[in-house]
PDB file of C-alpha atoms in Angstrom:
ATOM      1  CA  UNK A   1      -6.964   9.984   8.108  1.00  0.00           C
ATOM      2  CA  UNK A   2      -9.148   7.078   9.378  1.00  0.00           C
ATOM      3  CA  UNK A   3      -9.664   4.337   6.918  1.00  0.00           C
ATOM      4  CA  UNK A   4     -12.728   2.241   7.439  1.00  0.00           C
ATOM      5  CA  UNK A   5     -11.128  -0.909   4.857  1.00  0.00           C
ATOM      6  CA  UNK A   6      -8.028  -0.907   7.367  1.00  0.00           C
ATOM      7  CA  UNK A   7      -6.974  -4.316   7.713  1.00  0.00           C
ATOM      8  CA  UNK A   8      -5.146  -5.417  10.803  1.00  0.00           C
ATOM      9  CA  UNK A   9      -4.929  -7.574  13.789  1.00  0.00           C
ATOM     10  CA  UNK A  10      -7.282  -6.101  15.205  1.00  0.00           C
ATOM     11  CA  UNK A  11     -10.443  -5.854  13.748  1.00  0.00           C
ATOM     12  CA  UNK A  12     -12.877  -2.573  13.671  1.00  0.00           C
ATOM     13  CA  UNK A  13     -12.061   0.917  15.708  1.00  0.00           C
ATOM     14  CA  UNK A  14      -8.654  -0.582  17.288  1.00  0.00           C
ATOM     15  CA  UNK A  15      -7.505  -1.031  14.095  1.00  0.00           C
ATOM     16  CA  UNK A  16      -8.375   2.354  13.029  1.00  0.00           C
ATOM     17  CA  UNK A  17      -7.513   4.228  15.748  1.00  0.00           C
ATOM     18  CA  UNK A  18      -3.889   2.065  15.801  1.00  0.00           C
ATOM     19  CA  UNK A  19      -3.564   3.278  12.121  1.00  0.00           C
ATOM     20  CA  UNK A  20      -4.298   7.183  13.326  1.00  0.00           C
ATOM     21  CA  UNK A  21      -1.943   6.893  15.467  1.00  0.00           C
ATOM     22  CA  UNK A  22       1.150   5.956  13.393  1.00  0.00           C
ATOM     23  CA  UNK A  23       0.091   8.259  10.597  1.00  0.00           C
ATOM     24  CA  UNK A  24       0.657  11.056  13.510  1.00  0.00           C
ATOM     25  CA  UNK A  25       3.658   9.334  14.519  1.00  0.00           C
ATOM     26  CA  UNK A  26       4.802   9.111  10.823  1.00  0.00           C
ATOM     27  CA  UNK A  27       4.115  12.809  10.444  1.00  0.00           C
ATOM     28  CA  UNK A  28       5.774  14.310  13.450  1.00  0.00           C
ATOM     29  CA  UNK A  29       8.381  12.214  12.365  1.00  0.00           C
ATOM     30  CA  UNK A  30       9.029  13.759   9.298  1.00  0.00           C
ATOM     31  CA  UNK A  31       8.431  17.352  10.621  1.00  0.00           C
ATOM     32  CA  UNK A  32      11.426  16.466  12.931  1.00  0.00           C
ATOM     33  CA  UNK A  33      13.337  15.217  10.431  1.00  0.00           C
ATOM     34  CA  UNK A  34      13.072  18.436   8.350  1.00  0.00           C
ATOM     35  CA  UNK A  35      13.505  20.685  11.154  1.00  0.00           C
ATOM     36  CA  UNK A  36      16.834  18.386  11.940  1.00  0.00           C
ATOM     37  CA  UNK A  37      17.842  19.399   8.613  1.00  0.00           C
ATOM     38  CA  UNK A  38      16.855  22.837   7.971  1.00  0.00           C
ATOM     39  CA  UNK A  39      19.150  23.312  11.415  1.00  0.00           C
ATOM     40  CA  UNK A  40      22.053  21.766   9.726  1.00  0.00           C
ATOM     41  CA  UNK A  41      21.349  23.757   6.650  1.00  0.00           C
ATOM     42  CA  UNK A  42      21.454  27.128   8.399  1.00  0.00           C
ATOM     43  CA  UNK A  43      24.686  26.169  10.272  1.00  0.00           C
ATOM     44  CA  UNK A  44      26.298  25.516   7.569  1.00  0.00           C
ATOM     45  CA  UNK A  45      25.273  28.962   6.032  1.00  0.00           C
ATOM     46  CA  UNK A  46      26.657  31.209   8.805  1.00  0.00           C
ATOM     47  CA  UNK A  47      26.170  34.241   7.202  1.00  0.00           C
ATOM     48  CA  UNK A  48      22.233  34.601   7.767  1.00  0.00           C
ATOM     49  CA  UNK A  49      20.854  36.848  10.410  1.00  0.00           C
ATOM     50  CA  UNK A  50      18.360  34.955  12.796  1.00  0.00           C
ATOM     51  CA  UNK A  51      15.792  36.454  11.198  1.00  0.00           C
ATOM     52  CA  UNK A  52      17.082  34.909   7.746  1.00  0.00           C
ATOM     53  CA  UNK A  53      17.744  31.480   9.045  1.00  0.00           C
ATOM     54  CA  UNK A  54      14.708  31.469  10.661  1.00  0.00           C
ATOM     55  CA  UNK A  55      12.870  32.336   7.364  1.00  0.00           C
ATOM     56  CA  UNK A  56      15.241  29.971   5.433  1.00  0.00           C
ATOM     57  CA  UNK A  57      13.360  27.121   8.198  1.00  0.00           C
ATOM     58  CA  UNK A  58      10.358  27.744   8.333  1.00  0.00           C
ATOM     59  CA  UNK A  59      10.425  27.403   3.803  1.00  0.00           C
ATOM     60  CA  UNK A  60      12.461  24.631   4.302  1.00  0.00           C
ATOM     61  CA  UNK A  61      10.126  22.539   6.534  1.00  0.00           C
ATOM     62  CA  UNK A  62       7.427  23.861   4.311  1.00  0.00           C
ATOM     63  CA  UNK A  63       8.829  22.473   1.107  1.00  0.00           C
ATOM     64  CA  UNK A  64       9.729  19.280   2.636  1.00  0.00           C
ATOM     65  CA  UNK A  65       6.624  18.548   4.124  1.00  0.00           C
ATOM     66  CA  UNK A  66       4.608  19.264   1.078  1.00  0.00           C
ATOM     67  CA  UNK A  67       7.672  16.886  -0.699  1.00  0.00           C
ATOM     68  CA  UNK A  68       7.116  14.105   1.517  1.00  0.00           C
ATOM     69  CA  UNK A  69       3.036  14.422   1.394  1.00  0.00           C
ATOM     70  CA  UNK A  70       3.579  14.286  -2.825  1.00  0.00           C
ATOM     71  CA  UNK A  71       5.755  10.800  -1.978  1.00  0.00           C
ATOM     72  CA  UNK A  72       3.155   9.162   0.405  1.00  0.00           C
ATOM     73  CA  UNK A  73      -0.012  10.166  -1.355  1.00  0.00           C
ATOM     74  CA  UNK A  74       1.930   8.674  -4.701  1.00  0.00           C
ATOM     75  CA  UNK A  75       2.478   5.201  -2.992  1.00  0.00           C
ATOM     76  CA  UNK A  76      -0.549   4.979  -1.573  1.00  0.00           C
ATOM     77  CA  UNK A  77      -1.891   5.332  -5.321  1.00  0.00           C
ATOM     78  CA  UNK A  78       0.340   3.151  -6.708  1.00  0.00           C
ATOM     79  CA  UNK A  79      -0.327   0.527  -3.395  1.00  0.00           C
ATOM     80  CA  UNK A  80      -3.682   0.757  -4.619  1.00  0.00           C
ATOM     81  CA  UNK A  81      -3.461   0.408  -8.314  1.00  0.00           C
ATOM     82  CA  UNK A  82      -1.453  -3.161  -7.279  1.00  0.00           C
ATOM     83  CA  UNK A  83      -3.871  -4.238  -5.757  1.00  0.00           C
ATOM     84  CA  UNK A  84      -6.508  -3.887  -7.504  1.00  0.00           C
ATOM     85  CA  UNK A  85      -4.302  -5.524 -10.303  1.00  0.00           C
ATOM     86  CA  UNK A  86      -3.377  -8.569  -7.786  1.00  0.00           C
ATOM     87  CA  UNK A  87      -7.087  -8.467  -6.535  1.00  0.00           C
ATOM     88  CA  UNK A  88      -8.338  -9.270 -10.886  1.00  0.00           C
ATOM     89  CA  UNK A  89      -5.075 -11.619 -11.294  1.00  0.00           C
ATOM     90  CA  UNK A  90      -6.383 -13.941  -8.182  1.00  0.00           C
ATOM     91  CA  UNK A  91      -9.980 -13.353  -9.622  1.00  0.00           C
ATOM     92  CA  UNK A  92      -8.923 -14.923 -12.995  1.00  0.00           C
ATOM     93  CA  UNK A  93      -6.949 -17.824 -11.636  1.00  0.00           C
ATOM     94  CA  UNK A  94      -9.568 -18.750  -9.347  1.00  0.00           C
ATOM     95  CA  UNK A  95     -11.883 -18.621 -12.832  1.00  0.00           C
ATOM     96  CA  UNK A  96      -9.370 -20.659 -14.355  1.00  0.00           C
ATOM     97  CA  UNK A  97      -9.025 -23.361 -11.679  1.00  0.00           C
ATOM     98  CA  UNK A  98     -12.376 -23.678 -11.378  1.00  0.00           C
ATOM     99  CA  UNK A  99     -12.792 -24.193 -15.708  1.00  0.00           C
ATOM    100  CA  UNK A 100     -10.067 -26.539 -15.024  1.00  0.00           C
ATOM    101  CA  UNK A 101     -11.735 -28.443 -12.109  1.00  0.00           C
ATOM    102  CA  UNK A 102     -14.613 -28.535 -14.018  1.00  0.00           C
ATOM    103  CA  UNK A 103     -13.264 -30.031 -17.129  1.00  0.00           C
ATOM    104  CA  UNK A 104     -11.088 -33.022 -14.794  1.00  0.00           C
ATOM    105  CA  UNK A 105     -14.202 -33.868 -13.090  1.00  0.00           C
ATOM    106  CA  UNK A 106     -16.161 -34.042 -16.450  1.00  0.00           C
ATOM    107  CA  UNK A 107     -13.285 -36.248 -17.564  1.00  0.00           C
ATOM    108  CA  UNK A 108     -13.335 -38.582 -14.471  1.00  0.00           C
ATOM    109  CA  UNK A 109     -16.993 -38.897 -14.687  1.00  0.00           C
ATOM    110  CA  UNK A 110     -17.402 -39.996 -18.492  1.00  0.00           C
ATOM    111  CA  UNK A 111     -14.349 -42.000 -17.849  1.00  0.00           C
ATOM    112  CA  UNK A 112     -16.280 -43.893 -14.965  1.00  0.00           C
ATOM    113  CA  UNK A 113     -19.393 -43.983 -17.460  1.00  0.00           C
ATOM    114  CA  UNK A 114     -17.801 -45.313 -19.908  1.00  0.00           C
ATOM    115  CA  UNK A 115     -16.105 -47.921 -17.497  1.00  0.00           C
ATOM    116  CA  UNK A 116     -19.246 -49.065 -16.016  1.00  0.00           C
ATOM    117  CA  UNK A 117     -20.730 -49.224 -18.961  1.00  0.00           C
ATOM    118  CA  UNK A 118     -18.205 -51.053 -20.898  1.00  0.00           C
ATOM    119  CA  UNK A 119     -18.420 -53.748 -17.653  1.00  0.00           C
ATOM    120  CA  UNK A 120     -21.818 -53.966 -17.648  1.00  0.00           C
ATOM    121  CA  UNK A 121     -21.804 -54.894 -21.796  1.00  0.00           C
ATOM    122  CA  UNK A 122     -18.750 -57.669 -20.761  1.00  0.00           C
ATOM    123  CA  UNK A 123     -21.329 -58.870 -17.950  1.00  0.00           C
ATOM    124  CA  UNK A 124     -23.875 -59.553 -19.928  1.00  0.00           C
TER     125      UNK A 124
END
């Protein structure tokens, strides 16, 4: 679960080991969460034995883990696939400012050629 490229606050280990930690918070989170609601579920269903309901849970909290693991590990590819689409964007317009910088101070010289030359003709 530790990411080397992490980028935070804090640079290096703290920054991993912060990350570590709310990926653990995240996830007990969620396993709460669908506990929570498998409870709800099986109180609502007041026909099941215990040994049903607790059955009915423990598939519950199964499926919804496995649910919400499909969810993160599809953001985190399509977190990635932006950036790397932002990363060749800022690439190209940095390309393109440069060209352009290029071409203005290209311009500004051969204007200030063509200036000093055209005053050093009228000196004459």
């Amino acid at each position: 679960m530790t990411n080397p490229d992490v980028r935070g606050p804090f640079p290096g280990p703290a920054s991993a080991i912060a990350a570590e930690a709310e990926g653990f918070l995240l996830a007990r989170q969620h396993r709460h969460d669908a506990h929570r609601e498998a409870r709800a579920l099986c109180q609502a269903l007041s026909w099941l034995t215990t040994a049903q309901a607790e059955d009915l849970t423990r598939h519950y909290i199964d499926h919804r883990l496995r649910l919400s693991r499909q969810l993160f590990e599809a953001s985190l590819g399509r977190a990635e696939e932006l950036r790397r689409e932002y990363e060749n964007r800022y690439l190209q317009l940095r390309r393109d400012l440069l060209r352009r910088y290029c071409v203005w101070a290209s311009c500004v010289l051969a204007c200030a050629a063509g200036v000093s030359g055209a005053l050093c003709t009228l000196a004459r």
